[in-house]
Amino acid sequence: MPIEIVCKIKFADEDGNQKEKEEGERESLIGDEVPAAGRDLATFASTSTLHGLRHIFQTGRLDIKPTLWALAFLASLLFFLYQVAKCTQYYLEHPHVTAVDEEVMGEMIFPAITICNINRFRHSALTDPDIYHLANLTGLPPKDREGHRDSDLMYDDPDMLDIVNRTGHQLAEMLKSCNFSGDSCSAHNFSVVFTRYGKCYTFNADKKHPKVTRQGGMGNGLEIMLDIQQEEYLPIWRETNETSFEAGIRVQIHSQDEPPYIHQMGFGVSPGFQTFVSCQEQRMTYLPQPWGNCRSSIPGKELLPGYSTYSISACRLQCDKEAVARNCACRMVHMPGNETICSPKLYMCADHILDSMVEDTSEKCSCPTPCNLTRYSKEISMVRIPNKGSARYLARKYNKNETYIRENFLVLDIFFEALNYEIIEQKKAYDLPSLLGDIGGQMGLFIGASFLTILEILDYVYEVIRDKVKRVASRKQSPAKKPSENIATLVLDDNKDQSPCEARGRHPEGAYATTMLPNHHRHYTHHGVFEDFAC
C-alpha cells in the first residue's frame, strides 16, 4: 500500500543579481579564473605610458623575460629616485651665484661727500665752563682765567649739543676754495651733520635734488681746498679716549640714502697733499632669506626710527644708541632719537659702552646687508703741495707764512672715473623651475614617464579605491535573504525492495530531482538555494 509523506523544503530567494551568481560560481570554482584585480593591473600595464611596465605584467605563466624586465624597471626607478633626492637636497641648500655687469650712463648722480676735521674742539672756542665740563674728554686742566682751583669752580649745567656745535671747526673758516664740475661752490652747499668727530659737513646731501655730473675724469667732480687749522688743535696734557695725534680730515663717500658712519667707514686725507679720489658706483642687489640674509626697505614704512631707508650705517647708529641709552640713560649728539643728550660726564660712560661693543662680540647687534645697496669703490692717489712757487703765492693770498701753508692746506679732488656703474647682483642658482626641469628630465631618462603618466597612475589608484568602496557599501546595503517555503509530496510504495530514497517526489512545479535531500551546492533556477528540509 502506498504511503504519502508531506515534506516542507525551504529555499533562500536569490537576489536576481547576476553578479552575485558569478561570485558564487567563483567561490565554488576557486582557482579556475584569474582574479579581477590581476586582470585590471595587467590591463593598466598594457595601456600605460610608463616604459617597461607592460613587459612585466604579462598574461600567462611566469618566465624569465618578465623577471628581467622587472629588475631593469626597479633599477631605473632607484636611479631616478636617487637623482631626485640629490636635486631636492641641492634645492633645499638654496644656492646663489653672483653676476657682474656694467651699464653706461649719459649722466650720473654725484655721491654725498662728508668731511670732518679730526680735531673735535677748537681750543680758542672753548670757554672756562667748557674746559671745566670737558676736562675728562679733553684732558685739559679745569681752571678759569683767574687760576681758581677745581673745587672753587661753579658753573651751570652744560649743553653738550651747544658745545659741539659752537666749538667745532667752522667750514666757512676752513674752506678756501670749492669747485664742482666747473662751477664754484661755497659753504652754503654743505649741510651740517654730527658724527663721533663732532661737527662735520656733507656736500650734496639732498636726496630730492641731488647734483649730477655729465662727464667723468678729473676736474668733473668736487674739488675743494681746506685749511685744517692745526693751531686750533687741543694741546695734549694727558691722554684720554678722545686724544688724537693725527692732523687732517676724515672723508666718507656715500649715497644720499644712508647717514655717515665716518669714524669706521671713512678714509683720511693729510695736509700738504693734493688727494685724487677716483670713484666708480656699484649697485649691489642681494637675495633675502633663504637664499641670502639681506633686509629690504618697505616703501612708506620706517624700519629704523628717524630713517626712511634701511642701511648698515643707520642700523649701526641705532644699535649704538640703544646700547648707550640702556646703560647710560642718554644718547650722544650724533645718535638719532629723542632721548636726553648725555652730559660731558656721561660721555665717558657712552665712550666706554661703544668701545666694549667693538671688543665684546656679545654686545654686537645684527645689521644685515640691505637688499639694494649703493657703494663707491675708490682709487686714491696724491701729490705733495704746495711747490715752492705756489707756497709763496698762497702765503700772500691768505696772509699766512709758507710753513703754515705746507702744514695746514690740502686739496681734495673727488670724481667719477667714467660715467658707468657696476651691477653686482645675487641670483638664485637653483630655483623651483630648475628643480622641476631636472626631475622631469631624470624621469624621462630612467623610466620614460611624464606628468601625464603620474596622472594615469593616480587615476588607476582612484578607480581601484572607488571599486573597493562600492563593493563594501553594496554588501552592507543588500537586503536579508527571505526564505521561501515549498511543500513537496513524496509517495513511498509498500514494496519492500524499493528504497525510500529512490522514490520520486511529487511537487506542484515538478522541478525537483529524484533525490530526497537536495545537494547544498546545487542551485535551482526557479526556487533558489536549499536551506531546510522537514517532513
Coordinates of C-alpha atoms in Angstrom, one line a residue:
M1 CA 0.0 0.0 0.0
P2 CA 1.5 3.3 -1.0
I3 CA 2.3 5.8 1.8
E4 CA 2.1 9.5 1.2
I5 CA 4.5 11.7 3.1
V6 CA 4.2 15.5 3.1
C7 CA 7.6 17.4 3.4
K8 CA 8.4 21.1 3.7
I9 CA 11.5 22.4 1.9
K10 CA 12.9 25.9 2.5
F11 CA 14.9 27.8 -0.2
A12 CA 16.6 31.2 0.1
D13 CA 15.4 33.6 -2.5
E14 CA 18.1 34.7 -5.0
D15 CA 18.8 38.3 -5.4
G16 CA 18.4 38.0 -9.0
N17 CA 21.7 39.8 -9.5
Q18 CA 23.9 38.1 -12.0
K19 CA 27.0 39.5 -10.3
E20 CA 26.2 37.5 -7.1
K21 CA 25.7 34.4 -9.1
E22 CA 29.1 34.8 -10.7
E23 CA 30.6 35.4 -7.3
G24 CA 29.0 32.2 -6.1
E25 CA 30.4 30.3 -9.0
R26 CA 33.8 31.7 -8.4
E27 CA 33.5 30.6 -4.7
S28 CA 32.8 27.1 -5.8
L29 CA 35.4 27.1 -8.6
I30 CA 38.4 28.8 -6.8
G31 CA 41.5 28.7 -8.9
D32 CA 39.7 28.3 -12.2
E33 CA 39.9 32.1 -13.2
V34 CA 42.4 34.9 -12.7
P35 CA 41.3 37.4 -10.0
A36 CA 39.8 40.7 -11.3
A37 CA 42.5 42.8 -9.6
G38 CA 45.1 40.9 -11.5
R39 CA 43.3 41.4 -14.8
D40 CA 42.9 45.2 -14.1
L41 CA 46.6 45.6 -13.3
A42 CA 47.6 43.8 -16.4
T43 CA 45.2 45.9 -18.4
F44 CA 46.7 49.1 -16.9
A45 CA 50.2 48.0 -17.5
S46 CA 49.5 47.2 -21.2
T47 CA 48.0 50.7 -21.8
S48 CA 50.2 52.8 -19.5
T49 CA 52.8 55.2 -21.0
L50 CA 55.3 54.1 -18.3
H51 CA 58.1 52.3 -20.1
G52 CA 58.7 48.6 -19.5
L53 CA 55.6 48.1 -17.3
R54 CA 53.6 46.1 -20.0
H55 CA 56.5 43.7 -20.3
I56 CA 56.3 42.9 -16.6
F57 CA 52.6 42.1 -16.2
Q58 CA 52.1 39.7 -19.0
T59 CA 49.3 37.1 -19.0
G60 CA 50.4 33.5 -18.9
R61 CA 52.9 31.7 -16.9
L62 CA 55.8 33.4 -15.2
D63 CA 59.1 33.1 -17.2
I64 CA 62.5 34.8 -17.3
K65 CA 61.6 37.7 -19.6
P66 CA 59.1 39.5 -17.2
T67 CA 61.6 38.9 -14.4
L68 CA 64.4 40.6 -16.3
W69 CA 62.1 43.5 -17.2
A70 CA 61.1 43.8 -13.6
L71 CA 64.7 44.0 -12.4
A72 CA 65.5 46.6 -15.1
F73 CA 62.5 48.7 -14.2
L74 CA 63.3 48.6 -10.4
A75 CA 67.0 49.6 -11.1
S76 CA 65.9 52.5 -13.3
L77 CA 63.4 53.6 -10.6
L78 CA 66.1 53.5 -7.9
F79 CA 68.4 55.6 -10.1
F80 CA 65.6 58.1 -10.7
L81 CA 64.8 58.4 -7.0
Y82 CA 68.5 58.9 -6.2
Q83 CA 68.7 61.7 -8.7
V84 CA 65.5 63.3 -7.4
A85 CA 66.9 63.1 -3.8
K86 CA 70.2 64.8 -4.9
C87 CA 68.3 67.6 -6.8
T88 CA 66.0 68.2 -3.9
Q89 CA 68.8 68.4 -1.5
Y90 CA 70.7 70.9 -3.6
Y91 CA 67.5 72.9 -4.0
L92 CA 67.0 73.0 -0.2
E93 CA 70.5 74.4 0.2
H94 CA 69.3 77.5 -1.6
P95 CA 72.5 78.2 -3.5
H96 CA 73.1 81.5 -5.3
V97 CA 75.5 82.9 -7.8
T98 CA 76.8 86.5 -8.3
A99 CA 76.5 88.2 -11.7
V100 CA 78.6 91.2 -12.6
D101 CA 77.6 93.7 -15.3
E102 CA 78.4 97.2 -16.4
E103 CA 76.0 99.9 -17.5
V104 CA 77.0 103.1 -19.3
M105 CA 75.1 106.3 -18.5
G106 CA 74.8 109.8 -20.0
E107 CA 74.8 111.4 -16.6
M108 CA 75.1 110.1 -13.0
I109 CA 74.1 111.3 -9.6
F110 CA 77.1 112.5 -7.7
P111 CA 77.5 110.9 -4.3
A112 CA 77.3 112.6 -0.9
I113 CA 80.7 113.7 0.5
T114 CA 81.1 114.0 4.2
I115 CA 84.2 115.7 5.7
C116 CA 85.3 116.0 9.3
N117 CA 88.2 117.7 10.9
I118 CA 90.0 115.1 13.1
N119 CA 90.2 117.7 15.9
R120 CA 86.9 117.7 17.8
F121 CA 87.0 121.0 19.6
R122 CA 88.7 124.3 18.7
H123 CA 90.9 125.4 21.5
S124 CA 90.2 129.1 21.1
A125 CA 86.4 128.5 21.1
L126 CA 86.4 126.7 24.5
T127 CA 85.3 128.9 27.4
D128 CA 86.2 128.3 31.0
P129 CA 83.0 126.4 31.7
D130 CA 83.6 124.3 28.6
I131 CA 87.1 123.4 29.7
Y132 CA 85.8 122.6 33.1
H133 CA 83.0 120.3 31.9
L134 CA 85.1 118.7 29.2
A135 CA 88.1 118.0 31.4
N136 CA 87.6 114.2 31.3
L137 CA 87.2 114.3 27.5
T138 CA 90.0 116.8 26.5
G139 CA 92.4 116.2 29.3
L140 CA 92.8 119.9 29.9
P141 CA 93.1 121.1 33.5
P142 CA 89.9 122.6 34.7
K143 CA 90.7 126.2 35.7
D144 CA 89.5 129.7 34.8
R145 CA 91.4 132.7 33.7
E146 CA 91.9 133.8 37.3
G147 CA 93.6 130.5 38.3
H148 CA 90.9 129.2 40.7
R149 CA 91.1 125.6 41.8
D150 CA 88.7 123.0 40.7
S151 CA 86.9 122.8 44.0
D152 CA 86.1 126.6 43.8
L153 CA 84.5 126.5 40.3
M154 CA 80.8 126.5 40.0
Y155 CA 79.2 126.5 36.5
D156 CA 75.8 125.9 35.1
D157 CA 74.9 122.5 33.7
P158 CA 76.4 122.2 30.2
D159 CA 74.6 121.7 27.0
M160 CA 76.6 119.2 25.0
L161 CA 74.9 119.9 21.7
D162 CA 75.7 123.6 22.1
I163 CA 79.3 122.9 23.0
V164 CA 79.9 120.6 20.0
N165 CA 78.1 123.0 17.6
R166 CA 79.9 126.1 18.9
T167 CA 83.4 124.8 19.4
G168 CA 83.7 122.6 16.3
H169 CA 85.6 123.7 13.3
Q170 CA 83.5 126.0 11.1
L171 CA 83.5 125.2 7.4
A172 CA 83.3 128.9 6.4
E173 CA 86.8 129.3 8.0
M174 CA 88.3 126.1 6.7
L175 CA 87.0 126.2 3.1
K176 CA 89.4 128.2 0.9
S177 CA 88.1 127.2 -2.5
C178 CA 85.3 125.0 -3.9
N179 CA 84.5 123.9 -7.4
F180 CA 82.0 121.3 -8.7
S181 CA 82.1 120.4 -12.4
G182 CA 83.5 123.8 -13.4
D183 CA 81.0 125.8 -11.2
S184 CA 82.1 127.4 -8.0
C185 CA 80.6 126.4 -4.7
S186 CA 80.7 127.6 -1.1
A187 CA 80.0 126.5 2.5
H188 CA 76.3 127.1 1.7
N189 CA 76.4 124.0 -0.5
F190 CA 77.3 121.8 2.6
S191 CA 74.9 120.8 5.4
V192 CA 75.9 120.2 9.0
V193 CA 75.9 116.7 10.3
F194 CA 77.2 115.4 13.7
T195 CA 79.4 112.4 14.0
R196 CA 81.8 111.0 16.6
Y197 CA 84.3 113.6 15.3
G198 CA 81.9 116.3 16.3
K199 CA 80.7 118.9 13.8
C200 CA 81.0 117.7 10.2
Y201 CA 79.8 118.8 6.8
T202 CA 78.2 116.9 3.9
F203 CA 78.2 118.0 0.3
N204 CA 75.2 117.0 -1.9
A205 CA 73.2 115.6 0.9
D206 CA 69.8 116.5 -0.5
K207 CA 68.3 113.3 -1.9
K208 CA 65.4 115.1 -3.6
H209 CA 67.6 117.4 -5.6
P210 CA 71.0 115.7 -5.9
K211 CA 73.7 117.2 -8.1
V212 CA 74.6 115.3 -11.3
T213 CA 77.8 115.0 -13.3
R214 CA 77.8 114.6 -17.1
Q215 CA 81.4 113.8 -17.6
G216 CA 84.0 111.6 -16.0
G217 CA 87.6 112.3 -15.1
M218 CA 89.5 114.7 -13.0
G219 CA 88.0 118.2 -12.8
N220 CA 84.5 117.0 -13.4
G221 CA 83.7 116.3 -9.7
L222 CA 84.2 118.1 -6.4
E223 CA 87.4 119.9 -5.8
I224 CA 88.0 121.7 -2.5
M225 CA 90.9 123.4 -0.7
L226 CA 90.8 123.2 3.1
D227 CA 92.7 124.8 5.9
I228 CA 92.7 122.2 8.8
Q229 CA 93.7 124.9 11.3
Q230 CA 96.3 123.0 13.3
E231 CA 96.8 125.9 15.6
E232 CA 93.3 125.3 16.9
Y233 CA 94.1 121.7 17.8
L234 CA 93.8 120.9 21.5
P235 CA 97.1 120.7 23.5
I236 CA 97.7 117.3 25.0
W237 CA 98.1 117.4 28.8
R238 CA 97.2 113.8 29.3
E239 CA 95.8 111.0 27.1
T240 CA 92.1 110.3 27.0
N241 CA 89.7 108.4 24.7
E242 CA 89.3 111.5 22.6
T243 CA 93.0 112.3 22.3
S244 CA 94.2 112.4 18.7
F245 CA 97.7 112.5 17.4
E246 CA 96.8 112.9 13.8
A247 CA 96.3 116.1 11.7
G248 CA 94.0 116.2 8.7
I249 CA 90.4 115.4 7.8
R250 CA 88.3 112.2 7.5
V251 CA 86.2 111.7 4.4
Q252 CA 83.4 109.4 3.6
I253 CA 81.8 108.9 0.2
H254 CA 78.3 107.5 0.5
S255 CA 74.8 107.7 -1.1
Q256 CA 72.2 110.1 -0.1
D257 CA 70.1 107.3 1.4
E258 CA 72.5 106.5 4.3
P259 CA 73.9 108.6 7.1
P260 CA 77.7 108.9 7.5
Y261 CA 79.4 106.5 9.8
I262 CA 82.7 108.2 9.2
H263 CA 84.7 107.0 12.2
Q264 CA 84.7 103.5 10.8
M265 CA 83.9 103.8 7.1
G266 CA 85.9 107.0 6.2
F267 CA 89.4 107.5 5.0
G268 CA 92.0 110.1 6.0
V269 CA 93.4 113.0 4.0
S270 CA 96.6 114.6 5.1
P271 CA 97.6 118.3 4.8
G272 CA 100.4 119.2 2.4
F273 CA 99.0 116.9 -0.3
Q274 CA 96.5 117.0 -3.1
T275 CA 94.5 113.8 -2.9
F276 CA 92.8 112.4 -6.0
V277 CA 89.9 110.0 -5.4
S278 CA 88.6 108.2 -8.5
C279 CA 85.2 106.6 -7.8
Q280 CA 83.1 104.0 -9.5
E281 CA 79.5 103.5 -8.4
Q282 CA 78.5 99.9 -7.6
R283 CA 74.9 99.0 -7.4
M284 CA 74.5 95.7 -5.4
T285 CA 71.5 93.5 -5.2
Y286 CA 71.3 90.8 -2.6
L287 CA 68.8 88.0 -2.0
P288 CA 66.6 87.7 1.0
Q289 CA 66.3 84.5 3.1
P290 CA 66.6 81.6 2.5
W291 CA 69.0 82.3 -0.4
G292 CA 70.7 85.2 1.5
N293 CA 70.4 87.3 4.5
C294 CA 69.6 90.8 3.3
R295 CA 67.0 93.2 4.6
S296 CA 64.8 95.1 2.3
S297 CA 63.3 98.6 2.8
I298 CA 59.5 98.8 2.7
P299 CA 58.2 101.9 0.9
G300 CA 56.3 104.2 3.3
K301 CA 57.5 102.3 6.4
E302 CA 60.4 103.2 8.7
L303 CA 62.3 100.1 9.6
L304 CA 64.6 102.3 11.8
P305 CA 63.3 105.3 13.7
G306 CA 64.4 108.5 12.0
Y307 CA 65.5 106.9 8.8
S308 CA 63.3 106.4 5.7
T309 CA 65.6 103.9 4.2
Y310 CA 67.4 101.0 5.8
S311 CA 71.2 101.0 5.6
I312 CA 74.0 99.4 7.5
S313 CA 75.1 102.8 8.8
A314 CA 71.7 103.7 10.1
C315 CA 71.4 100.3 11.7
R316 CA 74.7 100.7 13.5
L317 CA 73.9 104.1 14.7
Q318 CA 70.6 102.8 16.1
C319 CA 72.3 99.9 17.7
D320 CA 74.9 102.2 19.3
K321 CA 72.1 104.5 20.6
E322 CA 70.2 101.6 22.1
A323 CA 73.3 100.3 23.9
V324 CA 74.2 103.7 25.3
A325 CA 70.6 104.5 26.3
R326 CA 70.3 101.2 28.0
N327 CA 73.5 101.6 30.1
C328 CA 73.8 105.3 30.4
A329 CA 70.2 106.5 30.1
C330 CA 71.1 109.1 27.4
R331 CA 72.4 109.4 23.9
M332 CA 75.3 111.1 22.2
V333 CA 74.9 114.1 20.0
H334 CA 75.4 112.2 16.7
M335 CA 72.9 109.5 17.6
P336 CA 69.2 109.5 16.4
G337 CA 66.3 109.6 18.7
N338 CA 64.5 111.8 21.3
E339 CA 66.4 110.7 24.4
T340 CA 68.2 113.2 26.6
I341 CA 71.7 114.0 25.3
C342 CA 74.5 112.8 27.5
S343 CA 76.3 115.3 29.7
P344 CA 80.1 115.5 29.4
K345 CA 80.4 113.2 32.5
L346 CA 78.1 110.6 30.9
Y347 CA 80.0 110.9 27.7
M348 CA 82.7 108.8 29.4
C349 CA 80.1 106.2 30.1
A350 CA 79.0 106.3 26.4
D351 CA 82.5 106.0 25.1
H352 CA 83.1 103.0 27.3
I353 CA 80.0 101.3 26.0
L354 CA 80.9 101.9 22.4
D355 CA 84.4 100.6 23.0
S356 CA 83.1 97.5 24.7
M357 CA 80.8 96.8 21.7
V358 CA 83.9 96.7 19.5
E359 CA 85.8 94.4 21.8
D360 CA 83.0 92.2 23.2
T361 CA 81.1 90.2 20.4
S362 CA 78.2 89.5 22.8
E363 CA 77.3 93.2 22.7
K364 CA 77.2 93.4 19.0
C365 CA 73.9 93.8 17.2
S366 CA 72.9 92.3 14.0
C367 CA 72.8 94.6 11.0
P368 CA 72.2 92.6 7.8
T369 CA 73.1 93.9 4.4
P370 CA 70.2 95.8 2.7
C371 CA 68.8 94.0 -0.4
N372 CA 69.7 97.1 -2.5
L373 CA 72.9 98.9 -1.8
T374 CA 74.9 101.6 -3.5
R375 CA 78.6 101.7 -2.8
Y376 CA 81.5 103.6 -4.3
S377 CA 84.8 101.9 -5.0
K378 CA 87.8 104.2 -4.6
E379 CA 91.3 104.6 -6.1
I380 CA 93.3 107.1 -4.1
S381 CA 96.5 108.9 -5.3
M382 CA 98.2 112.0 -4.0
V383 CA 100.9 114.6 -4.8
R384 CA 102.6 116.9 -2.5
I385 CA 101.5 120.6 -2.4
P386 CA 102.4 123.3 -2.5
N387 CA 105.6 123.6 -4.6
K388 CA 107.9 126.5 -3.8
G389 CA 106.3 128.9 -6.2
S390 CA 102.7 128.2 -5.1
A391 CA 103.7 128.3 -1.4
R392 CA 104.7 131.9 -1.7
Y393 CA 101.6 132.8 -3.7
L394 CA 99.3 131.1 -1.2
A395 CA 101.0 132.7 1.7
R396 CA 100.5 136.1 0.2
K397 CA 96.9 135.3 -0.8
Y398 CA 95.7 134.1 2.6
N399 CA 98.1 136.2 4.7
K400 CA 99.9 133.1 6.1
N401 CA 103.6 132.0 6.0
E402 CA 104.8 129.2 3.8
T403 CA 105.3 126.8 6.7
Y404 CA 101.7 127.3 7.7
I405 CA 100.5 126.6 4.1
R406 CA 102.5 123.3 4.0
E407 CA 101.3 122.1 7.4
N408 CA 97.6 123.1 7.1
F409 CA 96.5 123.3 3.5
L410 CA 95.2 120.3 1.5
V411 CA 93.3 119.8 -1.8
L412 CA 90.7 117.1 -2.2
D413 CA 89.5 116.1 -5.7
I414 CA 86.7 113.5 -6.0
F415 CA 85.4 112.5 -9.4
F416 CA 83.9 109.6 -11.4
E417 CA 86.4 107.5 -13.3
A418 CA 83.8 107.2 -16.1
L419 CA 80.1 107.6 -16.4
N420 CA 79.2 104.0 -15.8
Y421 CA 78.3 101.9 -12.9
E422 CA 78.9 98.3 -12.0
I423 CA 76.0 96.0 -11.3
I424 CA 76.7 93.2 -8.8
E425 CA 73.6 91.0 -8.4
Q426 CA 73.0 87.8 -6.5
K427 CA 70.8 85.4 -8.4
K428 CA 69.2 82.1 -7.5
A429 CA 71.5 79.3 -8.7
Y430 CA 68.8 76.7 -8.5
D431 CA 65.1 77.7 -8.3
L432 CA 61.9 75.7 -8.4
P433 CA 61.6 75.7 -12.2
S434 CA 65.1 74.3 -12.4
L435 CA 64.3 71.6 -9.9
L436 CA 61.1 70.6 -11.8
G437 CA 63.0 70.6 -15.1
D438 CA 65.7 68.3 -13.7
I439 CA 63.2 65.9 -12.1
G440 CA 61.3 65.8 -15.4
G441 CA 64.5 65.1 -17.4
Q442 CA 65.5 62.3 -15.0
M443 CA 62.0 60.9 -15.1
G444 CA 62.0 60.7 -18.8
L445 CA 65.6 59.3 -19.0
F446 CA 65.2 56.5 -16.5
I447 CA 61.6 55.4 -16.5
G448 CA 60.2 57.2 -19.6
A449 CA 57.4 58.9 -17.6
S450 CA 56.0 62.4 -17.7
F451 CA 53.5 64.4 -15.7
L452 CA 50.6 62.8 -17.6
T453 CA 52.0 59.4 -16.6
I454 CA 51.6 60.4 -13.0
L455 CA 48.0 61.4 -13.7
E456 CA 47.5 57.9 -15.2
I457 CA 48.8 56.2 -12.0
L458 CA 46.7 58.4 -9.8
D459 CA 43.6 57.7 -12.0
Y460 CA 44.2 54.0 -11.7
V461 CA 44.6 54.2 -7.9
Y462 CA 41.4 56.2 -7.7
E463 CA 39.4 53.6 -9.7
V464 CA 40.7 50.7 -7.5
I465 CA 39.8 52.5 -4.3
R466 CA 36.4 53.5 -5.7
D467 CA 35.6 49.9 -6.7
K468 CA 36.6 48.6 -3.3
V469 CA 34.4 51.2 -1.5
K470 CA 31.4 50.5 -3.8
R471 CA 31.8 46.7 -3.1
V472 CA 31.8 47.2 0.6
A473 CA 28.9 49.6 0.5
S474 CA 26.8 47.3 -1.6
R475 CA 27.3 44.4 0.8
K476 CA 26.2 46.5 3.7
Q477 CA 23.1 47.8 1.9
S478 CA 21.9 44.5 0.4
P479 CA 18.6 43.2 2.0
A480 CA 18.5 40.0 4.0
K481 CA 17.5 36.9 2.1
K482 CA 14.0 35.8 2.7
P483 CA 13.3 32.1 2.9
S484 CA 10.6 30.6 0.7
E485 CA 8.7 27.6 1.6
N486 CA 7.6 24.9 -0.8
I487 CA 5.7 21.7 0.0
A488 CA 6.5 18.5 -1.8
T489 CA 4.7 15.2 -1.6
L490 CA 6.7 12.1 -1.7
V491 CA 5.0 8.8 -2.4
L492 CA 6.6 5.7 -1.0
D493 CA 5.4 2.4 -2.3
D494 CA 4.9 -0.5 0.0
N495 CA 7.4 -2.5 -1.9
K496 CA 10.0 -3.6 0.5
D497 CA 12.7 -3.8 -2.2
Q498 CA 12.3 -0.1 -3.0
S499 CA 14.3 2.3 -1.0
P500 CA 12.5 5.4 0.1
C501 CA 15.4 7.4 -1.2
E502 CA 14.8 6.1 -4.7
A503 CA 11.1 7.2 -4.6
R504 CA 10.2 10.1 -6.9
G505 CA 8.8 13.1 -5.1
R506 CA 6.0 15.0 -6.4
H507 CA 5.5 18.7 -6.1
P508 CA 3.5 21.3 -7.9
E509 CA 6.2 22.5 -10.1
G510 CA 7.8 19.1 -10.7
A511 CA 11.2 20.7 -10.8
Y512 CA 13.0 18.6 -8.2
A513 CA 15.3 15.8 -8.7
T514 CA 14.7 12.2 -7.5
T515 CA 17.0 12.7 -4.5
M516 CA 15.1 13.1 -1.3
L517 CA 17.8 15.5 0.2
P518 CA 18.8 18.3 -2.2
N519 CA 22.5 18.9 -2.6
H520 CA 23.7 22.1 -0.7
H521 CA 25.9 23.2 -3.5
R522 CA 23.3 22.8 -6.2
H523 CA 21.3 25.8 -7.3
Y524 CA 17.8 25.7 -8.6
T525 CA 16.9 28.1 -11.2
H526 CA 13.3 28.9 -10.1
H527 CA 13.4 28.4 -6.4
G528 CA 16.9 29.4 -5.2
V529 CA 19.3 27.7 -2.8
F530 CA 18.2 24.9 -0.5
E531 CA 18.0 26.0 3.1
D532 CA 15.9 23.5 5.2
F533 CA 14.1 20.2 4.8
A534 CA 11.4 18.8 7.1
C535 CA 8.7 16.0 6.9

